[in-house]
CSV table of C-alpha atoms in Angstrom, one decimal:
chain,number,residue,atom,x,y,z
A,1,MET,CA,18.9,-10.2,34.7
A,2,ASP,CA,15.6,-9.4,36.4
A,3,ARG,CA,15.5,-6.0,34.9
A,4,ALA,CA,16.1,-7.3,31.4
A,5,LEU,CA,13.4,-9.9,31.9
A,6,THR,CA,10.8,-7.5,33.3
A,7,ASN,CA,11.5,-4.8,30.6
A,8,THR,CA,11.5,-7.2,27.6
A,9,THR,CA,8.5,-9.0,28.8
A,10,ALA,CA,6.6,-5.8,29.1
A,11,ALA,CA,7.8,-4.9,25.6
A,12,VAL,CA,6.6,-8.1,23.8
A,13,PHE,CA,3.3,-7.9,25.8
A,14,MET,CA,2.6,-4.4,24.6
A,15,SER,CA,3.6,-5.2,21.0
A,16,ALA,CA,1.4,-8.3,20.9
A,17,LEU,CA,-1.5,-6.6,22.7
A,18,ASP,CA,-1.5,-3.7,20.2
A,19,GLY,CA,-1.7,-6.2,17.3
A,20,SER,CA,-5.1,-7.4,18.5
A,21,ILE,CA,-6.5,-4.6,20.6
A,22,VAL,CA,-8.0,-2.8,17.6
A,23,LEU,CA,-9.9,-5.9,16.3
A,24,ILE,CA,-12.8,-5.7,18.7
A,25,ALA,CA,-12.5,-1.9,18.9
A,26,LEU,CA,-12.8,-1.3,15.1
A,27,PRO,CA,-16.6,-0.4,15.1
A,28,ALA,CA,-16.0,2.2,17.8
A,29,ILE,CA,-12.9,3.6,16.1
A,30,PHE,CA,-14.7,4.1,12.8
A,31,ARG,CA,-17.7,5.6,14.5
A,32,GLY,CA,-15.3,8.0,16.2
A,33,VAL,CA,-13.9,9.2,12.9
A,34,HIS,CA,-17.4,9.2,11.3
A,35,LEU,CA,-16.6,6.7,8.6
A,36,ASP,CA,-18.6,3.6,7.5
A,37,PRO,CA,-15.9,1.0,6.8
A,38,LEU,CA,-18.4,-1.3,5.0
A,39,ALA,CA,-19.6,1.3,2.5
A,40,PRO,CA,-18.4,0.8,-1.1
A,41,GLY,CA,-14.9,2.2,-1.5
A,42,ASN,CA,-14.2,2.2,2.3
A,43,ILE,CA,-13.3,-1.4,2.9
A,44,ALA,CA,-9.6,-0.6,2.2
A,45,TYR,CA,-9.5,1.5,5.4
A,46,LEU,CA,-10.9,-1.5,7.4
A,47,LEU,CA,-8.5,-4.0,5.9
A,48,TRP,CA,-5.4,-1.8,6.3
A,49,MET,CA,-6.2,-0.9,9.8
A,50,ILE,CA,-5.8,-4.6,10.5
A,51,MET,CA,-3.2,-5.7,8.0
A,52,GLY,CA,-0.9,-2.7,8.1
A,53,TYR,CA,0.5,-3.5,11.5
A,54,ARG,CA,1.0,-7.2,10.8
A,55,LEU,CA,2.6,-6.4,7.4
A,56,VAL,CA,5.2,-4.1,8.8
A,57,GLN,CA,6.1,-6.5,11.5
A,58,ALA,CA,6.4,-9.4,9.1
A,59,VAL,CA,8.7,-7.4,6.8
A,60,LEU,CA,10.9,-5.7,9.4
A,61,VAL,CA,11.4,-8.2,12.2
A,62,VAL,CA,14.3,-9.9,10.5
A,63,THR,CA,15.9,-6.7,9.4
A,64,VAL,CA,15.8,-4.9,12.7
A,65,GLY,CA,17.0,-8.0,14.4
A,66,ARG,CA,20.1,-7.9,12.1
A,67,LEU,CA,20.5,-4.2,12.8
A,68,GLY,CA,20.6,-5.1,16.5
A,69,ASP,CA,23.4,-7.6,15.9
A,70,MET,CA,25.3,-4.9,14.0
A,71,TYR,CA,24.8,-1.7,16.0
A,72,GLY,CA,23.7,-3.0,19.4
A,73,ARG,CA,20.6,-4.9,20.5
A,74,VAL,CA,19.9,-2.6,23.4
A,75,ARG,CA,20.2,0.5,21.3
A,76,ILE,CA,17.7,-0.7,18.7
A,77,TYR,CA,15.4,-2.0,21.5
A,78,ASN,CA,15.4,1.3,23.3
A,79,SER,CA,14.7,3.2,20.1
A,80,GLY,CA,11.9,0.8,19.4
A,81,PHE,CA,10.3,1.6,22.8
A,82,ALA,CA,10.5,5.3,22.1
A,83,VAL,CA,9.1,5.0,18.5
A,84,PHE,CA,6.2,2.7,19.8
A,85,THR,CA,5.3,5.2,22.5
A,86,PHE,CA,5.5,8.2,20.3
A,87,ALA,CA,3.2,6.6,17.7
A,88,SER,CA,0.7,5.6,20.4
A,89,VAL,CA,0.5,9.3,21.5
A,90,LEU,CA,-0.2,10.5,18.0
A,91,LEU,CA,-2.8,7.7,17.4
A,92,SER,CA,-4.9,9.0,20.3
A,93,PHE,CA,-5.0,12.6,18.9
A,94,ASP,CA,-6.5,12.0,15.5
A,95,PRO,CA,-7.6,15.5,14.4
A,96,PHE,CA,-9.5,14.4,11.3
A,97,ASP,CA,-12.8,12.8,10.3
A,98,GLY,CA,-13.7,10.5,7.5
A,99,GLY,CA,-11.1,9.1,5.1
A,100,HIS,CA,-8.4,11.5,6.4
A,101,GLY,CA,-9.0,10.4,9.9
A,102,ALA,CA,-8.7,6.7,8.9
A,103,MET,CA,-5.5,7.4,7.0
A,104,TRP,CA,-4.0,9.2,10.0
A,105,LEU,CA,-4.7,6.1,12.1
A,106,ILE,CA,-3.3,3.7,9.5
A,107,ALA,CA,-0.1,5.8,9.0
A,108,TRP,CA,0.7,6.0,12.7
A,109,ARG,CA,-0.2,2.3,13.2
A,110,VAL,CA,2.5,1.6,10.6
A,111,LEU,CA,5.0,3.6,12.6
A,112,GLN,CA,3.9,1.9,15.8
A,113,ALA,CA,4.5,-1.5,14.1
A,114,VAL,CA,8.1,-0.3,13.3
A,115,GLY,CA,8.7,0.2,17.0
A,116,GLY,CA,7.0,-3.0,17.8
A,117,SER,CA,9.3,-4.9,15.4
A,118,MET,CA,12.3,-3.4,17.0
A,119,LEU,CA,11.1,-4.6,20.4
A,120,THR,CA,10.1,-8.0,19.4
A,121,ALA,CA,13.2,-8.8,17.3
A,122,ASN,CA,15.7,-7.8,20.0
A,123,SER,CA,14.0,-8.8,23.3
A,124,ALA,CA,14.8,-12.5,22.9
A,125,ALA,CA,18.4,-11.6,22.0
A,126,ILE,CA,18.8,-9.4,25.0
A,127,LEU,CA,17.5,-12.2,27.3
A,128,THR,CA,19.9,-14.7,25.7
A,129,ASP,CA,22.8,-12.3,26.5
A,130,ALA,CA,21.6,-11.6,30.0
A,131,PHE,CA,20.8,-15.1,31.3
A,132,PRO,CA,23.2,-18.1,31.7
A,133,GLU,CA,22.5,-21.2,29.7
A,134,GLU,CA,20.7,-23.0,32.4
A,135,GLN,CA,18.2,-20.2,33.0
A,136,ARG,CA,17.8,-19.1,29.4
A,137,GLY,CA,14.9,-21.4,28.6
A,138,PHE,CA,12.9,-20.1,31.7
A,139,ALA,CA,13.4,-16.5,30.7
A,140,LEU,CA,12.5,-17.0,27.0
A,141,GLY,CA,9.4,-19.0,28.1
A,142,ILE,CA,8.1,-16.2,30.2
A,143,ASN,CA,8.8,-13.8,27.4
A,144,GLN,CA,6.8,-15.9,24.9
A,145,VAL,CA,3.9,-16.5,27.4
A,146,ALA,CA,3.7,-12.7,27.7
A,147,ALA,CA,3.4,-12.4,24.0
A,148,LEU,CA,0.6,-14.9,23.8
A,149,GLY,CA,-1.1,-13.3,26.7
A,150,GLY,CA,-0.9,-9.9,25.1
A,151,MET,CA,-2.7,-11.2,22.0
A,152,PHE,CA,-5.6,-12.6,24.0
A,153,ILE,CA,-5.8,-9.8,26.5
A,154,GLY,CA,-5.8,-7.3,23.6
A,155,LEU,CA,-9.1,-8.6,22.4
A,156,VAL,CA,-10.8,-8.2,25.8
A,157,ALA,CA,-9.1,-4.8,26.5
A,158,GLY,CA,-10.1,-3.5,23.1
A,159,GLY,CA,-13.8,-4.2,23.7
A,160,LEU,CA,-13.8,-2.8,27.2
A,161,LEU,CA,-11.9,0.4,26.4
A,162,SER,CA,-13.8,1.2,23.2
A,163,ALA,CA,-17.0,1.0,25.2
A,164,TRP,CA,-15.7,4.0,27.2
A,165,ASP,CA,-13.8,5.9,24.5
A,166,TRP,CA,-12.3,4.7,21.2
A,167,ARG,CA,-9.2,6.8,21.9
A,168,ALA,CA,-8.5,4.9,25.1
A,169,VAL,CA,-7.5,1.9,22.9
A,170,PHE,CA,-4.4,3.9,22.1
A,171,TRP,CA,-4.1,5.8,25.4
A,172,VAL,CA,-3.5,2.6,27.3
A,173,ASN,CA,0.0,2.2,25.8
A,174,VAL,CA,1.2,5.7,26.6
A,175,PRO,CA,1.9,5.7,30.4
A,176,ILE,CA,3.3,2.1,30.2
A,177,GLY,CA,5.4,3.0,27.2
A,178,VAL,CA,6.8,6.2,28.7
A,179,PHE,CA,7.7,4.4,32.0
A,180,PHE,CA,9.4,1.4,30.3
A,181,THR,CA,11.2,3.6,27.7
A,182,VAL,CA,12.8,5.7,30.5
A,183,TRP,CA,13.6,2.6,32.5
A,184,ALA,CA,15.1,0.8,29.5
A,185,TYR,CA,17.4,3.7,28.7
A,186,ARG,CA,18.5,3.9,32.4
A,187,THR,CA,19.0,0.3,33.2
A,188,LEU,CA,19.7,-1.9,30.1
A,189,ARG,CA,23.3,-2.1,29.0
A,190,GLU,CA,25.0,-3.8,26.0
A,191,THR,CA,26.6,-7.1,27.0
A,192,ALA,CA,27.1,-8.8,23.6
A,193,ARG,CA,29.9,-8.1,21.1
A,194,ARG,CA,28.6,-6.4,17.9
A,195,ASP,CA,28.7,-8.3,14.7
A,196,GLY,CA,29.9,-6.4,11.7
A,197,GLY,CA,27.9,-8.3,9.1
A,198,ARG,CA,25.5,-6.7,6.6
A,199,VAL,CA,21.8,-6.5,5.8
A,200,ASP,CA,20.3,-8.1,2.7
A,201,TRP,CA,18.6,-5.0,1.6
A,202,TRP,CA,17.5,-6.3,-1.8
A,203,GLY,CA,16.1,-9.4,-0.3
A,204,ASN,CA,14.1,-7.5,2.3
A,205,ILE,CA,12.9,-5.0,-0.3
A,206,THR,CA,11.8,-7.7,-2.6
A,207,PHE,CA,10.0,-9.5,0.3
A,208,GLY,CA,8.3,-6.3,1.4
A,209,VAL,CA,7.2,-5.3,-2.1
A,210,GLY,CA,5.9,-8.8,-2.9
A,211,LEU,CA,3.9,-9.1,0.3
A,212,SER,CA,2.5,-5.6,0.0
A,213,ALA,CA,1.5,-6.2,-3.6
A,214,THR,CA,-0.3,-9.4,-2.5
A,215,LEU,CA,-2.3,-7.6,0.2
A,216,ILE,CA,-3.1,-4.6,-2.1
A,217,ALA,CA,-4.5,-7.1,-4.7
A,218,VAL,CA,-6.6,-8.7,-1.9
A,219,THR,CA,-7.8,-5.2,-0.9
A,220,ILE,CA,-8.9,-4.4,-4.5
A,221,GLY,CA,-10.5,-7.8,-5.0
A,222,LEU,CA,-12.7,-7.4,-1.9
A,223,GLN,CA,-14.1,-4.1,-3.0
A,224,PRO,CA,-17.2,-3.9,-5.2
A,225,TYR,CA,-16.6,-3.4,-8.9
A,226,GLY,CA,-19.0,-2.8,-11.7
A,227,GLY,CA,-22.1,-5.0,-11.1
A,228,HIS,CA,-20.2,-7.4,-9.0
A,229,THR,CA,-20.1,-7.6,-5.2
A,230,MET,CA,-16.3,-8.1,-5.3
A,231,GLY,CA,-13.6,-6.8,-7.6
A,232,TRP,CA,-11.6,-9.8,-8.7
A,233,THR,CA,-12.4,-8.9,-12.4
A,234,ASN,CA,-11.2,-5.3,-11.9
A,235,PRO,CA,-8.3,-4.6,-14.4
A,236,LEU,CA,-7.4,-1.4,-12.4
A,237,ALA,CA,-7.2,0.8,-15.6
A,238,GLU,CA,-9.5,-0.4,-18.2
A,239,SER,CA,-10.6,1.6,-21.2
A,240,PRO,CA,-14.0,3.3,-21.1
A,241,HIS,CA,-17.0,2.3,-23.1
A,242,LEU,CA,-16.8,4.0,-26.5
A,243,ALA,CA,-19.5,4.2,-29.2
A,244,TRP,CA,-19.8,6.0,-32.5
A,245,THR,CA,-22.1,6.5,-35.5
A,246,PRO,CA,-21.6,4.2,-38.6
A,247,PRO,CA,-18.4,5.2,-40.5
A,248,PRO,CA,-18.5,6.6,-44.0
A,249,PRO,CA,-19.1,4.1,-46.9
A,250,GLY,CA,-15.8,2.6,-48.1
A,251,THR,CA,-14.2,2.5,-44.7
A,252,ALA,CA,-11.8,-0.5,-44.6
A,253,GLN,CA,-10.5,0.0,-41.0
A,254,LEU,CA,-10.8,2.4,-38.0
A,255,LEU,CA,-7.7,3.8,-36.3
A,256,LEU,CA,-8.1,4.9,-32.7
A,257,VAL,CA,-5.5,7.3,-31.1
A,258,VAL,CA,-5.7,8.2,-27.4
A,259,GLU,CA,-3.5,11.2,-26.4
A,260,ASP,CA,-2.8,13.3,-23.4
A,261,ILE,CA,-2.6,16.8,-24.9
A,262,ASP,CA,-1.7,18.6,-21.6
A,263,VAL,CA,1.3,16.5,-20.7
A,264,PRO,CA,4.4,18.8,-20.2
A,265,LEU,CA,6.1,17.6,-23.3
A,266,ALA,CA,6.7,19.1,-26.8
A,267,ARG,CA,4.1,16.8,-28.2
A,268,PRO,CA,1.0,15.1,-26.8
A,269,ALA,CA,1.7,11.7,-25.1
A,270,VAL,CA,0.1,8.8,-26.9
A,271,HIS,CA,-1.6,6.4,-24.6
A,272,CYS,CA,-2.9,3.9,-27.1
A,273,LEU,CA,-3.0,3.0,-30.8
A,274,ALA,CA,-5.5,0.5,-32.1
A,275,LEU,CA,-6.9,-0.8,-35.4
A,276,ILE,CA,-10.6,-1.6,-35.2
A,277,ASP,CA,-12.9,-3.6,-37.5
A,278,PRO,CA,-15.3,-1.0,-39.1
A,279,ALA,CA,-18.2,-3.4,-38.5
A,280,ALA,CA,-17.9,-2.7,-34.7
A,281,GLY,CA,-20.1,0.1,-33.7
A,282,HIS,CA,-18.7,0.3,-30.2
A,283,LEU,CA,-16.1,-0.9,-27.8
A,284,GLU,CA,-16.9,-2.4,-24.4
A,285,SER,CA,-15.0,-1.4,-21.3
A,286,GLY,CA,-11.6,-3.0,-21.3
A,287,ALA,CA,-11.6,-3.8,-25.0
A,288,LEU,CA,-8.3,-1.9,-25.5
A,289,SER,CA,-6.3,-4.1,-23.2
A,290,ALA,CA,-3.0,-4.9,-24.8
A,291,ARG,CA,-3.1,-8.5,-23.5
A,292,HIS,CA,-6.8,-9.3,-24.0
A,293,PRO,CA,-8.2,-6.9,-26.7
A,294,GLY,CA,-11.9,-7.0,-27.6
A,295,PRO,CA,-13.2,-8.7,-30.8
A,296,GLY,CA,-12.0,-7.0,-33.9
A,297,VAL,CA,-9.5,-4.9,-32.1
A,298,ARG,CA,-5.7,-4.9,-32.7
A,299,VAL,CA,-3.7,-2.9,-30.2
A,300,LEU,CA,-0.5,-1.7,-31.7
A,301,ARG,CA,2.7,-2.2,-29.7
A,302,SER,CA,4.3,1.0,-31.0
A,303,THR,CA,7.3,2.7,-29.4
A,304,VAL,CA,4.9,4.8,-27.3
A,305,GLY,CA,1.6,2.9,-27.2
A,306,ARG,CA,1.3,-0.4,-25.3
A,307,GLY,CA,-2.5,-0.7,-24.8
A,308,TYR,CA,-4.7,1.7,-22.9
A,309,HIS,CA,-3.6,2.3,-19.3
A,310,GLY,CA,-6.1,4.9,-18.3
A,311,PRO,CA,-5.8,8.7,-17.5
A,312,ALA,CA,-2.9,9.2,-15.1
A,313,PRO,CA,-1.8,12.8,-15.1
A,314,ILE,CA,1.1,13.7,-12.9
A,315,LYS,CA,0.0,14.6,-9.4
A,316,GLY,CA,-0.3,18.4,-8.8
A,317,HIS,CA,-0.3,19.3,-12.5
A,318,GLY,CA,-4.0,20.1,-12.6
A,319,PRO,CA,-6.5,18.7,-15.0
A,320,HIS,CA,-5.3,17.0,-18.2
A,321,ARG,CA,-7.3,16.6,-21.4
A,322,TYR,CA,-7.4,13.2,-22.9
A,323,VAL,CA,-8.4,13.1,-26.6
A,324,PHE,CA,-9.9,10.0,-28.2
A,325,GLN,CA,-9.6,10.4,-32.0
A,326,LEU,CA,-11.1,7.9,-34.4
A,327,PHE,CA,-10.1,7.9,-38.1
A,328,ALA,CA,-11.9,6.1,-40.9
A,329,LEU,CA,-9.3,4.6,-43.2
A,330,PRO,CA,-10.0,3.8,-46.9
A,331,ALA,CA,-7.5,0.9,-46.8
A,332,SER,CA,-6.6,-1.6,-44.1
A,333,LEU,CA,-3.2,-1.4,-42.5
A,334,ASP,CA,-3.2,-5.1,-41.7
A,335,GLY,CA,-0.1,-6.7,-43.2
A,336,THR,CA,1.9,-3.5,-43.1
A,337,PRO,CA,4.8,-3.1,-40.6
A,338,VAL,CA,2.9,-0.6,-38.4
A,339,ASP,CA,3.7,-2.1,-35.0
A,340,ARG,CA,7.0,-0.3,-34.6
A,341,VAL,CA,6.3,3.0,-36.3
A,342,ARG,CA,5.5,6.3,-34.6
A,343,PRO,CA,1.8,7.2,-34.4
A,344,ARG,CA,2.0,10.1,-36.8
A,345,ALA,CA,3.6,7.8,-39.4
A,346,LEU,CA,0.5,5.6,-39.3
A,347,LEU,CA,-1.7,8.0,-41.3
A,348,ALA,CA,1.1,8.5,-43.8
A,349,ALA,CA,1.0,4.8,-44.5
A,350,VAL,CA,-2.6,5.1,-45.7
A,351,PRO,CA,-2.6,5.3,-49.6
A,352,ALA,CA,-5.5,7.8,-49.7
A,353,PRO,CA,-6.9,10.6,-47.5
A,354,VAL,CA,-8.9,9.4,-44.5
A,355,LEU,CA,-12.7,9.3,-45.0
A,356,GLY,CA,-13.7,10.7,-41.6
A,357,ARG,CA,-12.6,11.7,-38.1
A,358,ALA,CA,-14.3,11.8,-34.7
A,359,ARG,CA,-12.9,13.4,-31.6
A,360,LEU,CA,-13.9,13.1,-27.9
A,361,THR,CA,-12.1,15.0,-25.1
A,362,GLY,CA,-12.4,14.4,-21.4
A,363,ALA,CA,-10.6,16.1,-18.5
A,364,PHE,CA,-9.0,14.1,-15.7
A,365,GLU,CA,-7.2,15.3,-12.6
A,366,ARG,CA,-5.5,13.7,-9.6
């Protein structure tokens, strides 16, 4: 019983401590990887250094607890100690600088949170199995006090250790983690009968995706966008600002076609089809949104075009050329059933040859 209490108390203490130890140490950590987290475009590194650990714990703690009931609480707990310690070692050996260095830390913090979730979710269950009913409250109380203490001590320890070396913030877990991992594997034994239930994978995936999407939206909203100090008006993939010379006399309507001509298909991929009032001499950024088009713009919901969604070539395929083609039509297509036809059938619906054509090509790569 005493071994179970000592080991699980150390585990929840370490898990809680690591959730808060980086908060005070963040300035030293980012100085160590030579990155200004408050510079435009870098705030995401700062936010996810903090939120990534808590996000993973919030999503996984129920799932790994259920896995402990199914496959053995001690087995999941011991694996969690090993994962936590392994991630702590890698965190302290960040070989990169700048954004790559920050991504290294965020990625291994996520893995560390996986181990911490395995520890936190199963420590109380192990104590419940190890202690009789009359002593169970005492054991669980000590366990929870250790967790609260870890959160507060982590703040102090982060400040003290980062003043010496930012890597020490992660080193502190390594000797403790190695010792208690070995001790846990040697001393803890399964005492509870395994439950053969199942995990609600769809529920957990939905919860994880929803919570992650919320935090990603917060991250985007807190970054500068355009002329604003924050990015809550950022539509993520808005169309560029387009301008053109006055169309030829007799133009009744303008047709805009946006195509990716380097997509690995037999024909170019159409990204947008839109009918534009010829009185408009330009389009503001975002005017080709399918939901909220600009004045005088009608975005066609064809079989392939559903509003402009920005250049997005497949990763690793090199630069792709995106062509913006503007056609001056002698007759309006309003009132004709053009919303469900293929893009090349649109020009065939015009009763006379087009009066003019403009073309703009830009290359994009990711």
